[in-house]
Tab-separated table of C-alpha atoms in Angstrom:
chain	number	residue	atom	x	y	z
A	236	MET	CA	-0.191	36.707	-6.174
A	237	ILE	CA	3.353	37.396	-4.961
A	238	PHE	CA	3.152	41.052	-6.018
A	239	GLY	CA	-0.030	41.492	-4.002
A	240	ILE	CA	1.500	39.918	-0.902
A	241	ILE	CA	4.629	42.059	-1.131
A	242	THR	CA	2.515	45.166	-1.689
A	243	ALA	CA	0.482	44.511	1.453
A	244	ALA	CA	3.644	43.775	3.433
A	245	VAL	CA	5.291	47.018	2.303
A	246	HIS	CA	2.285	49.029	3.475
A	247	ILE	CA	2.286	47.269	6.843
A	248	VAL	CA	6.013	47.823	7.371
A	249	LEU	CA	5.765	51.465	6.321
A	250	GLY	CA	2.835	52.030	8.664
A	251	ALA	CA	4.693	50.348	11.520
A	252	LEU	CA	7.846	52.408	10.966
A	253	LEU	CA	5.964	55.695	10.787
A	254	GLY	CA	3.915	54.711	13.812
A	255	GLN	CA	7.008	53.862	15.832
A	256	LEU	CA	8.593	57.189	14.953
A	257	ALA	CA	5.446	58.991	16.063
A	258	GLY	CA	4.539	57.011	19.167
A	259	GLY	CA	6.949	54.266	20.125
A	260	LEU	CA	5.685	50.717	20.572
A	261	LEU	CA	2.012	51.662	20.675
A	262	GLY	CA	2.477	53.771	17.576
A	263	LEU	CA	4.166	50.845	15.859
A	264	VAL	CA	1.166	48.604	16.513
A	265	ILE	CA	-1.357	51.229	15.444
A	266	GLY	CA	0.692	52.060	12.356
A	267	ALA	CA	0.938	48.403	11.395
A	268	VAL	CA	-2.837	48.004	11.710
A	269	VAL	CA	-3.442	51.089	9.575
A	270	GLY	CA	-0.933	49.780	7.043
A	271	LEU	CA	-2.785	46.472	6.982
A	272	LEU	CA	-6.167	48.150	6.491
A	273	VAL	CA	-4.801	50.137	3.559
A	274	GLY	CA	-2.360	47.612	2.150
A	275	ALA	CA	-4.447	44.443	2.262
A	276	PRO	CA	-7.233	45.682	-0.066
A	277	PHE	CA	-4.665	47.231	-2.368
A	278	GLY	CA	-2.579	44.057	-2.375
A	279	TRP	CA	-5.696	42.048	-3.174
A	280	ALA	CA	-6.489	44.397	-6.066
A	281	VAL	CA	-2.944	44.169	-7.430
A	282	ALA	CA	-3.094	40.371	-7.320
A	283	ALA	CA	-6.673	40.034	-8.566
A	284	ALA	CA	-6.137	42.409	-11.468
A	285	GLY	CA	-2.712	41.045	-12.401
A	286	THR	CA	-1.420	44.609	-12.387
A	287	TYR	CA	2.258	43.745	-12.759
A	288	GLY	CA	3.603	41.306	-15.288
A	289	ALA	CA	6.360	38.878	-14.326
A	290	ASP	CA	8.558	40.196	-17.149
A	291	PRO	CA	11.408	42.704	-16.600
A	292	LYS	CA	9.125	45.654	-17.400
A	293	GLY	CA	6.527	44.580	-14.854
A	294	ILE	CA	9.126	43.905	-12.174
A	295	PHE	CA	10.785	47.270	-12.816
A	296	ARG	CA	7.455	49.078	-12.476
A	297	PHE	CA	6.727	47.226	-9.256
A	298	VAL	CA	10.108	48.103	-7.762
A	299	VAL	CA	9.767	51.782	-8.669
A	300	ASP	CA	6.224	51.932	-7.298
A	301	HIS	CA	7.350	50.454	-3.981
A	302	THR	CA	10.547	52.465	-3.529
A	303	TRP	CA	11.018	55.851	-5.205
A	304	SER	CA	7.299	56.303	-5.928
A	305	LEU	CA	6.030	54.667	-2.729
A	306	LEU	CA	4.324	57.847	-1.499
A	307	ASN	CA	2.214	57.903	-4.660
A	308	THR	CA	1.457	54.192	-4.366
A	309	VAL	CA	0.254	54.625	-0.785
A	310	ALA	CA	-1.903	57.577	-1.834
A	311	GLY	CA	-3.396	55.385	-4.553
A	312	ALA	CA	-4.051	52.589	-2.068
A	313	ILE	CA	-5.889	55.020	0.208
A	314	TYR	CA	-7.852	56.289	-2.799
A	315	LEU	CA	-8.792	52.741	-3.816
A	316	ALA	CA	-10.255	51.812	-0.423
A	317	PRO	CA	-13.475	53.875	-0.616
A	318	HIS	CA	-14.051	52.659	-4.174
A	319	LEU	CA	-14.013	49.082	-2.936
A	320	ILE	CA	-16.124	49.933	0.117
A	321	VAL	CA	-18.949	51.318	-2.033
A	322	GLY	CA	-18.786	48.320	-4.353
A	323	HIS	CA	-16.908	49.684	-7.340
A	324	GLN	CA	-15.462	46.983	-9.566
A	325	LEU	CA	-11.919	46.326	-10.730
A	326	ASP	CA	-11.429	46.324	-14.484
A	327	ARG	CA	-9.295	43.204	-14.570
A	328	VAL	CA	-9.000	43.062	-18.352
A	329	VAL	CA	-7.633	46.591	-18.668
A	330	SER	CA	-5.463	46.299	-15.548
A	331	GLN	CA	-3.769	43.051	-16.584
A	332	GLY	CA	-0.040	43.670	-16.960
A	333	SER	CA	-0.572	47.432	-17.277
A	334	GLY	CA	1.220	48.514	-14.115
A	335	ARG	CA	-1.971	50.108	-12.794
A	336	VAL	CA	-5.188	49.179	-11.004
A	337	ASN	CA	-8.190	50.236	-13.069
A	338	VAL	CA	-11.556	50.738	-11.392
A	339	VAL	CA	-14.589	50.748	-13.681
A	340	GLU	CA	-16.526	53.448	-11.839
A	341	GLY	CA	-15.063	56.889	-11.269
A	342	VAL	CA	-15.638	59.619	-8.728
A	343	SER	CA	-17.468	61.650	-11.364
A	344	PRO	CA	-19.031	60.434	-14.623
A	345	ARG	CA	-17.358	63.359	-16.386
A	346	TYR	CA	-13.782	62.684	-15.337
A	347	ALA	CA	-11.345	59.867	-14.781
A	348	THR	CA	-9.132	60.259	-11.727
A	349	THR	CA	-5.696	58.753	-11.236
A	350	ILE	CA	-3.807	58.765	-7.950
A	351	GLY	CA	-0.632	56.742	-7.741
A	352	THR	CA	-1.250	53.599	-9.761
A	353	VAL	CA	-5.020	53.599	-9.236
A	354	CYS	CA	-7.084	54.849	-12.162
A	355	ALA	CA	-10.857	55.167	-11.717
A	356	GLY	CA	-13.476	55.869	-14.362
A	357	SER	CA	-11.173	55.761	-17.356
A	358	SER	CA	-11.896	54.665	-20.926
A	359	PRO	CA	-9.864	54.119	-24.109
A	360	ARG	CA	-10.447	57.730	-25.157
A	361	ILE	CA	-8.611	59.039	-22.080
A	362	GLN	CA	-6.469	56.144	-20.790
A	363	ARG	CA	-3.220	57.427	-22.290
A	364	HIS	CA	-3.891	60.750	-20.557
A	365	GLU	CA	-4.228	58.939	-17.227
A	366	ASP	CA	-1.118	56.873	-17.926
A	367	VAL	CA	0.831	60.120	-18.253
A	368	HIS	CA	-0.050	60.886	-14.625
A	369	ILE	CA	1.244	57.482	-13.547
A	370	LEU	CA	4.484	58.101	-15.443
A	371	GLN	CA	4.797	61.579	-13.928
A	372	ALA	CA	4.447	60.075	-10.458
A	373	ARG	CA	7.044	57.404	-11.182
A	374	LEU	CA	9.522	59.937	-12.517
A	375	LEU	CA	9.116	62.503	-9.739
A	376	GLY	CA	8.470	60.074	-6.897
A	377	PRO	CA	7.822	61.814	-3.568
A	378	LEU	CA	7.954	65.226	-5.251
A	379	TYR	CA	4.977	64.589	-7.523
A	380	LEU	CA	1.986	65.127	-5.226
A	381	PRO	CA	3.495	68.154	-3.423
A	382	LEU	CA	4.325	69.785	-6.763
A	383	VAL	CA	0.817	69.194	-8.084
A	384	GLY	CA	-0.762	70.478	-4.880
A	385	LEU	CA	1.478	73.540	-4.851
A	386	ASN	CA	0.558	74.341	-8.448
A	387	TYR	CA	-3.161	74.085	-7.648
A	388	VAL	CA	-2.754	76.498	-4.745
A	389	LEU	CA	-0.627	78.904	-6.778
A	390	PHE	CA	-2.964	78.958	-9.781
A	391	THR	CA	-5.988	79.382	-7.511
A	392	ILE	CA	-4.697	82.449	-5.687
A	393	ALA	CA	-2.523	83.841	-8.498
A	394	PRO	CA	-4.243	82.986	-11.815
A	395	VAL	CA	-1.359	83.740	-14.152
A	396	TRP	CA	-2.875	81.150	-16.508
A	397	LEU	CA	-5.367	83.852	-17.528
A	398	LEU	CA	-2.570	85.299	-19.660
A	399	TRP	CA	-2.604	82.319	-22.061
A	400	HIS	CA	-6.070	80.898	-21.442
A	401	ASP	CA	-8.416	80.478	-24.435
A	402	HIS	CA	-11.054	82.998	-23.374
A	403	VAL	CA	-13.013	82.699	-26.617
A	404	ASN	CA	-13.652	78.941	-26.604
A	405	ALA	CA	-13.517	78.409	-22.841
A	406	PRO	CA	-14.851	81.556	-21.151
A	407	ILE	CA	-14.549	81.915	-17.381
A	408	ASN	CA	-18.011	83.334	-16.749
A	409	ARG	CA	-18.998	81.818	-13.416
A	410	PHE	CA	-17.347	80.728	-10.190
A	411	THR	CA	-17.308	76.963	-10.814
A	412	ARG	CA	-15.743	77.429	-14.249
A	413	TYR	CA	-12.840	79.269	-12.652
A	414	PHE	CA	-11.699	75.945	-11.194
A	415	GLU	CA	-13.019	73.426	-13.723
A	416	ILE	CA	-12.154	75.299	-16.919
A	417	GLY	CA	-9.418	77.537	-15.570
A	418	VAL	CA	-7.277	76.194	-12.759
A	419	TYR	CA	-7.596	72.449	-13.389
A	420	PRO	CA	-6.480	72.130	-17.040
A	421	HIS	CA	-3.625	74.610	-16.580
A	422	VAL	CA	-1.940	72.842	-13.661
A	423	TRP	CA	1.308	71.435	-15.027
A	424	ASN	CA	0.522	67.715	-14.790
A	425	GLU	CA	-2.837	68.135	-16.543
A	426	ALA	CA	-1.469	70.497	-19.174
A	427	ILE	CA	1.133	67.895	-20.141
A	428	ALA	CA	-1.359	65.010	-20.103
A	429	TYR	CA	-3.859	66.879	-22.280
A	430	ARG	CA	-1.128	67.349	-24.874
A	431	ILE	CA	-0.885	63.562	-25.100
A	432	GLN	CA	-4.604	62.750	-25.164
A	433	GLY	CA	-7.947	64.355	-24.508
A	434	THR	CA	-9.470	67.798	-24.758
A	435	PRO	CA	-9.529	70.156	-21.769
A	436	PRO	CA	-13.034	70.921	-20.484
A	437	ARG	CA	-14.743	73.833	-22.207
């Protein structure tokens, strides 16, 4: 419970600080409300799922996720909100003590998606892959999402990955496959994660 309360409080304080910087007292109030709207559901999920253990490992993960990797945690909290709004369910068993919030349903039945510490649509056959993304975010902190986004943009407009792509087993023969089979699995964070677990789409 305490982790959930602190999580919500961190989001509120962050929202208030950013709001004050942007718009003074009114901005502070608006920012705090936005932080509450994002942080309260996420804090509830963290508490309900028992995401962080009370052992040193769990506490360390919590501290990292709410300091160095806070940007990723906030992004995950924002990502979680629509899942909860449409009625998606927390996977409490899988989340317990894992350092992540697992959601049973994903955005797409074909893929699991992890943002920050929120992992949606995963399964045992791909969970280690998704955990790599959480570790990447914790290691790189505020650099993680910009670096991933930059790589997506770069590989979309300058497809150097075509030089080492497996054209025989994964041909790029229509527009949608350019992104799904080409860009996506070659972006650095996915390329690393697929080396740990899973097979890139073909």
